[in-house]
Amino acid sequence: MSDEANSAGRSVLVTGANRGIGRAIAERFVAAGDKVATVYRSGDLPDGVLGVTGDVRDTASVDAAFSEVEDKHGPVEIVVANAGVTRDQLLMRMSDEEFETVVDTNLAGAFRVARRGSKGMIRARAGRIILISSVVGLYGGPGQVNYSASKAGLVGMARSITRELGGRGITANVVAPGFIDTAMTQALPEKQQQTYLETIPAGRFGAVEDVASAVEFLASPGAAYISGAVIPVDGGLGMGH
Ligand code: NDP
């Protein structure tokens, strides 16, 4: 990245910054003095974040949101594809709708955001694309055929972007959180939460700030030579995967 881009005041776009992990990531960039924007559907936003309503399942809405952000903050230099959903169901009972909604949001949504974001990055010959996957992407999870497939797909996406755009100063990496304490995991049955806890070497669930730290690093000048990597933030849960 250019020296100017390395300093605070970078143009950052995080999808789904109204709550959970996305909110913590956006807050971290705001604290660093960056110009932070989000494409979001509902709720309120942290102070200092420019919100553009949109839906990552809709190309026109993503493209329009980027244009608005670029008008106000300049070309996006760091994209964090965080928006995601679950629709857990056993394989034999999973509907097409449950499968497609998850893949359309988590995988195609990240694609739409990375594609639009890459335009300005190619011009600038600099940029960071960070995709929020999950330990479940490579570890698998019962009832999560849709979610796991969508999150594993992000690894191939980041690695293909790396091969395509690595020579233009652009990096693409995956952050794979484990069990992080947010609405998404609080929705799991108590018994399932307990089972996960017993299998996490760190002996605790992660905090949203743990994930924000990995993203902050991947966006930093020190991570310029890291691309196509999968960074686990899972207390050791997915080791070896
Ligand atoms: P939450 O359910 O708390 O938040 C999900 C966010 O995604 C919300 O802001 C939500 O918006 C947004 N979102 C969902 N669908 C869309 C859409 N179509 N367009 C725009 N925004 C959308 O989840 P987490 O914060 O826990 O998860 C964030 C990311 O981290 C997800 O990709 C998730 O898969 C991943 N992850 C989470 C883990 C965890 O343990 N919590 C573990 C591993 C990965 P809205 O509020 O409007 O619904």
Short mmCIF file of C-alpha atoms and ligand atoms in Angstrom, two decimals:
data_model
loop_
_atom_site.label_atom_id
_atom_site.label_comp_id
_atom_site.label_asym_id
_atom_site.label_seq_id
_atom_site.Cartn_x
_atom_site.Cartn_y
_atom_site.Cartn_z
CA MET A 1 0.00 0.00 0.00
CA SER A 2 1.13 3.58 -0.48
CA ASP A 3 2.61 5.43 2.50
CA GLU A 4 -0.49 7.56 2.58
CA ALA A 5 -2.72 4.49 2.64
CA ASN A 6 -0.65 3.01 5.44
CA SER A 7 -1.41 5.86 7.78
CA ALA A 8 -4.67 6.36 9.62
CA GLY A 9 -7.55 7.68 7.59
CA ARG A 10 -7.90 4.71 5.27
CA SER A 11 -11.25 4.13 3.58
CA VAL A 12 -12.67 0.92 5.09
CA LEU A 13 -15.92 -0.89 4.35
CA VAL A 14 -17.24 -3.60 6.69
CA THR A 15 -20.50 -5.36 5.88
CA GLY A 16 -22.97 -5.89 8.72
CA ALA A 17 -21.40 -3.50 11.25
CA ASN A 18 -24.63 -3.01 13.19
CA ARG A 19 -23.93 -5.88 15.59
CA GLY A 20 -21.70 -8.74 16.63
CA ILE A 21 -18.30 -9.28 15.05
CA GLY A 22 -18.82 -6.70 12.29
CA ARG A 23 -19.58 -4.02 14.85
CA ALA A 24 -16.39 -4.77 16.80
CA ILE A 25 -14.32 -4.70 13.60
CA ALA A 26 -15.80 -1.34 12.58
CA GLU A 27 -15.16 0.08 16.06
CA ARG A 28 -11.53 -1.04 15.89
CA PHE A 29 -10.95 0.81 12.60
CA VAL A 30 -12.74 3.92 13.91
CA ALA A 31 -10.45 3.86 16.98
CA ALA A 32 -7.44 3.74 14.63
CA GLY A 33 -8.65 6.93 12.93
CA ASP A 34 -9.84 5.32 9.70
CA LYS A 35 -12.86 6.38 7.63
CA VAL A 36 -15.25 3.51 8.22
CA ALA A 37 -18.44 2.68 6.33
CA THR A 38 -20.84 -0.22 6.38
CA VAL A 39 -23.47 -1.81 4.20
CA TYR A 40 -26.12 -2.87 6.69
CA ARG A 41 -29.76 -3.90 6.80
CA SER A 42 -31.05 -2.88 10.22
CA GLY A 43 -30.28 -1.63 13.71
CA ASP A 44 -28.00 1.16 14.87
CA LEU A 45 -24.31 1.74 14.18
CA PRO A 46 -21.28 2.57 16.30
CA ASP A 47 -20.32 6.25 16.50
CA GLY A 48 -18.26 7.42 13.56
CA VAL A 49 -19.43 4.76 11.09
CA LEU A 50 -21.04 5.86 7.84
CA GLY A 51 -24.03 3.61 7.22
CA VAL A 52 -25.47 2.81 3.82
CA THR A 53 -28.48 0.54 3.88
CA GLY A 54 -28.20 -2.41 1.55
CA ASP A 55 -28.32 -6.17 1.27
CA VAL A 56 -25.32 -8.27 0.24
CA ARG A 57 -27.69 -10.63 -1.62
CA ASP A 58 -28.41 -7.87 -4.10
CA THR A 59 -25.71 -6.76 -6.57
CA ALA A 60 -27.31 -3.39 -7.35
CA SER A 61 -27.57 -2.56 -3.69
CA VAL A 62 -23.91 -3.48 -3.03
CA ASP A 63 -22.70 -1.50 -6.04
CA ALA A 64 -24.78 1.56 -5.07
CA ALA A 65 -23.53 1.39 -1.49
CA PHE A 66 -19.89 1.33 -2.65
CA SER A 67 -20.50 4.35 -4.91
CA GLU A 68 -21.97 6.31 -2.02
CA VAL A 69 -19.09 5.37 0.27
CA GLU A 70 -16.52 6.28 -2.39
CA ASP A 71 -18.17 9.68 -2.86
CA LYS A 72 -17.83 10.41 0.84
CA HIS A 73 -14.65 8.57 1.87
CA GLY A 74 -12.74 8.01 -1.37
CA PRO A 75 -11.95 4.63 -2.97
CA VAL A 76 -12.31 1.74 -0.55
CA GLU A 77 -8.88 0.44 0.45
CA ILE A 78 -9.93 -2.25 2.92
CA VAL A 79 -12.99 -4.47 2.47
CA VAL A 80 -14.20 -6.77 5.23
CA ALA A 81 -16.92 -9.22 4.09
CA ASN A 82 -18.50 -10.05 7.43
CA ALA A 83 -22.27 -10.32 6.84
CA GLY A 84 -23.44 -13.86 7.38
CA VAL A 85 -26.37 -16.02 8.39
CA THR A 86 -27.08 -19.55 9.55
CA ARG A 87 -30.07 -21.75 8.73
CA ASP A 88 -29.07 -24.96 10.51
CA GLN A 89 -30.89 -28.12 9.52
CA LEU A 90 -30.06 -31.79 9.09
CA LEU A 91 -29.03 -32.67 5.55
CA MET A 92 -32.03 -34.81 4.72
CA ARG A 93 -34.42 -32.10 5.94
CA MET A 94 -32.60 -29.08 4.54
CA SER A 95 -34.68 -27.18 2.00
CA ASP A 96 -33.33 -25.59 -1.15
CA GLU A 97 -34.29 -22.26 0.36
CA GLU A 98 -32.24 -22.92 3.51
CA PHE A 99 -29.22 -23.92 1.44
CA GLU A 100 -29.50 -21.12 -1.09
CA THR A 101 -30.13 -18.32 1.41
CA VAL A 102 -26.97 -19.19 3.32
CA VAL A 103 -24.79 -19.57 0.23
CA ASP A 104 -26.25 -16.43 -1.35
CA THR A 105 -25.51 -14.36 1.76
CA ASN A 106 -22.22 -15.80 3.00
CA LEU A 107 -20.48 -16.81 -0.23
CA ALA A 108 -22.08 -14.87 -3.09
CA GLY A 109 -22.43 -11.84 -0.78
CA ALA A 110 -18.68 -11.86 -0.14
CA PHE A 111 -18.10 -12.25 -3.89
CA ARG A 112 -20.27 -9.20 -4.68
CA VAL A 113 -18.44 -7.11 -2.13
CA ALA A 114 -14.95 -8.29 -3.18
CA ARG A 115 -15.75 -7.79 -6.87
CA ARG A 116 -16.96 -4.21 -6.41
CA GLY A 117 -14.18 -3.38 -3.96
CA SER A 118 -11.48 -4.73 -6.26
CA LYS A 119 -12.21 -2.12 -8.93
CA GLY A 120 -10.78 0.75 -6.92
CA MET A 121 -8.01 -1.43 -5.52
CA ILE A 122 -6.79 -2.44 -8.98
CA ARG A 123 -6.68 1.22 -9.97
CA ALA A 124 -4.79 2.09 -6.77
CA ARG A 125 -2.58 -0.99 -7.07
CA ALA A 126 -3.19 -1.53 -3.36
CA GLY A 127 -5.89 -3.03 -1.20
CA ARG A 128 -6.88 -5.53 1.46
CA ILE A 129 -9.76 -7.99 1.12
CA ILE A 130 -10.64 -9.82 4.34
CA LEU A 131 -13.31 -12.52 4.33
CA ILE A 132 -14.90 -13.66 7.59
CA SER A 133 -15.27 -17.43 7.35
CA SER A 134 -15.64 -19.87 10.26
CA VAL A 135 -13.87 -22.82 11.85
CA VAL A 136 -16.88 -24.77 10.58
CA GLY A 137 -15.77 -24.13 6.99
CA LEU A 138 -12.97 -26.68 7.21
CA TYR A 139 -13.97 -28.56 10.39
CA GLY A 140 -17.58 -29.18 9.37
CA GLY A 141 -20.56 -29.20 11.64
CA PRO A 142 -23.66 -31.38 11.91
CA GLY A 143 -26.69 -29.51 10.63
CA GLN A 144 -24.45 -27.00 8.90
CA VAL A 145 -23.99 -28.40 5.38
CA ASN A 146 -25.12 -25.06 3.94
CA TYR A 147 -23.10 -22.87 6.31
CA SER A 148 -19.94 -25.00 6.14
CA ALA A 149 -20.02 -25.11 2.33
CA SER A 150 -20.44 -21.33 2.16
CA LYS A 151 -17.56 -20.71 4.57
CA ALA A 152 -15.20 -23.24 2.93
CA GLY A 153 -15.90 -21.52 -0.38
CA LEU A 154 -14.40 -18.33 0.99
CA VAL A 155 -11.00 -20.03 1.23
CA GLY A 156 -10.98 -20.83 -2.49
CA MET A 157 -12.23 -17.32 -3.17
CA ALA A 158 -9.42 -15.63 -1.22
CA ARG A 159 -6.80 -17.87 -2.79
CA SER A 160 -8.07 -17.23 -6.32
CA ILE A 161 -8.15 -13.47 -5.68
CA THR A 162 -4.59 -13.78 -4.39
CA ARG A 163 -3.44 -15.50 -7.58
CA GLU A 164 -5.34 -13.04 -9.76
CA LEU A 165 -4.51 -9.76 -8.01
CA GLY A 166 -1.49 -10.51 -5.82
CA GLY A 167 0.82 -8.80 -8.30
CA ARG A 168 -1.15 -5.57 -7.98
CA GLY A 169 -0.52 -4.96 -4.31
CA ILE A 170 -3.79 -6.52 -3.22
CA THR A 171 -4.01 -9.19 -0.53
CA ALA A 172 -7.00 -11.45 0.17
CA ASN A 173 -7.20 -13.41 3.40
CA VAL A 174 -9.67 -15.40 5.43
CA VAL A 175 -10.31 -15.06 9.16
CA ALA A 176 -11.87 -18.20 10.61
CA PRO A 177 -13.45 -17.52 14.00
CA GLY A 178 -14.37 -20.37 16.29
CA PHE A 179 -17.11 -20.05 18.86
CA ILE A 180 -17.50 -16.30 19.43
CA ASP A 181 -19.99 -14.95 21.96
CA THR A 182 -22.57 -13.18 19.74
CA ALA A 183 -26.28 -13.43 18.92
CA MET A 184 -25.45 -16.11 16.33
CA THR A 185 -24.01 -18.48 18.94
CA GLN A 186 -26.31 -17.45 21.80
CA ALA A 187 -29.10 -18.83 19.62
CA LEU A 188 -27.63 -22.36 19.94
CA PRO A 189 -29.15 -24.72 22.52
CA GLU A 190 -27.44 -24.53 25.95
CA LYS A 191 -26.37 -28.18 25.70
CA GLN A 192 -24.65 -27.61 22.35
CA GLN A 193 -22.86 -24.54 23.73
CA GLN A 194 -21.59 -26.66 26.65
CA THR A 195 -20.35 -29.38 24.27
CA TYR A 196 -18.41 -26.83 22.22
CA LEU A 197 -16.90 -25.34 25.37
CA GLU A 198 -15.49 -28.71 26.40
CA THR A 199 -13.72 -29.11 23.05
CA ILE A 200 -12.06 -25.66 22.95
CA PRO A 201 -8.44 -25.91 24.17
CA ALA A 202 -8.55 -22.29 25.39
CA GLY A 203 -11.40 -23.27 27.71
CA ARG A 204 -13.52 -20.26 26.82
CA PHE A 205 -15.58 -18.81 24.02
CA GLY A 206 -14.00 -16.02 22.01
CA ALA A 207 -14.90 -12.35 22.21
CA VAL A 208 -15.71 -10.19 19.21
CA GLU A 209 -12.57 -8.20 20.01
CA ASP A 210 -10.45 -11.33 19.42
CA VAL A 211 -11.68 -11.41 15.82
CA ALA A 212 -11.25 -7.65 15.39
CA SER A 213 -7.58 -8.01 16.38
CA ALA A 214 -6.90 -10.49 13.57
CA VAL A 215 -8.66 -8.26 11.05
CA GLU A 216 -6.76 -5.22 12.29
CA PHE A 217 -3.49 -7.10 11.76
CA LEU A 218 -4.36 -8.29 8.25
CA ALA A 219 -5.21 -4.70 7.31
CA SER A 220 -1.96 -3.34 8.75
CA PRO A 221 1.23 -2.53 6.81
CA GLY A 222 2.95 -5.42 8.61
CA ALA A 223 0.67 -7.94 6.87
CA ALA A 224 1.54 -6.80 3.34
CA TYR A 225 3.18 -10.14 2.48
CA ILE A 226 0.39 -12.34 3.85
CA SER A 227 -2.17 -13.42 1.27
CA GLY A 228 -4.35 -16.45 0.66
CA ALA A 229 -3.99 -17.34 4.34
CA VAL A 230 -6.58 -18.68 6.73
CA ILE A 231 -6.12 -17.14 10.18
CA PRO A 232 -7.96 -19.11 12.86
CA VAL A 233 -9.34 -17.19 15.86
CA ASP A 234 -10.76 -20.19 17.68
CA GLY A 235 -8.82 -20.89 20.87
CA GLY A 236 -7.34 -23.96 19.17
CA LEU A 237 -10.67 -25.59 18.31
CA GLY A 238 -9.87 -26.27 14.65
CA MET A 239 -6.17 -27.12 14.89
CA GLY A 240 -4.90 -29.06 11.94
CA HIS A 241 -7.75 -28.05 9.67
P1 NDP B 1 -24.65 -11.86 13.93
O1 NDP B 1 -25.78 -12.76 13.61
O2 NDP B 1 -24.55 -11.22 15.29
O3 NDP B 1 -24.53 -10.69 12.83
C1 NDP B 1 -24.60 -11.00 11.45
C2 NDP B 1 -24.49 -9.69 10.69
O4 NDP B 1 -24.63 -9.97 9.29
C3 NDP B 1 -25.60 -8.70 11.06
O5 NDP B 1 -25.08 -7.40 11.02
C4 NDP B 1 -26.59 -8.93 9.94
O6 NDP B 1 -27.48 -7.86 9.71
C5 NDP B 1 -25.63 -9.09 8.78
N1 NDP B 1 -26.30 -9.65 7.61
C6 NDP B 1 -26.87 -10.87 7.48
N2 NDP B 1 -27.40 -11.01 6.26
C7 NDP B 1 -27.16 -9.84 5.61
C8 NDP B 1 -27.47 -9.38 4.31
N3 NDP B 1 -28.12 -10.14 3.43
N4 NDP B 1 -27.05 -8.14 3.94
C9 NDP B 1 -26.38 -7.35 4.82
N5 NDP B 1 -26.08 -7.73 6.08
C10 NDP B 1 -26.47 -8.96 6.45
O7 NDP B 1 -23.37 -12.72 13.61
P2 NDP B 1 -21.85 -12.64 14.10
O8 NDP B 1 -21.45 -11.25 14.41
O9 NDP B 1 -21.67 -13.69 15.09
O10 NDP B 1 -21.14 -13.13 12.75
C11 NDP B 1 -20.47 -12.27 11.86
C12 NDP B 1 -19.73 -13.13 10.85
O11 NDP B 1 -18.83 -14.00 11.55
C13 NDP B 1 -20.65 -14.04 10.04
O12 NDP B 1 -20.18 -14.14 8.71
C14 NDP B 1 -20.53 -15.37 10.75
O13 NDP B 1 -20.81 -16.45 9.90
C15 NDP B 1 -19.09 -15.34 11.19
N6 NDP B 1 -18.78 -16.22 12.30
C16 NDP B 1 -19.36 -16.07 13.54
C17 NDP B 1 -19.03 -16.92 14.57
C18 NDP B 1 -19.59 -16.82 15.93
O14 NDP B 1 -19.26 -17.67 16.76
N7 NDP B 1 -20.40 -15.82 16.26
C19 NDP B 1 -18.08 -18.00 14.37
C20 NDP B 1 -17.53 -18.08 13.06
C21 NDP B 1 -17.88 -17.21 12.08
P3 NDP B 1 -28.93 -7.79 10.46
O15 NDP B 1 -28.65 -7.34 11.86
O16 NDP B 1 -29.68 -6.81 9.66
O17 NDP B 1 -29.49 -9.20 10.42
#
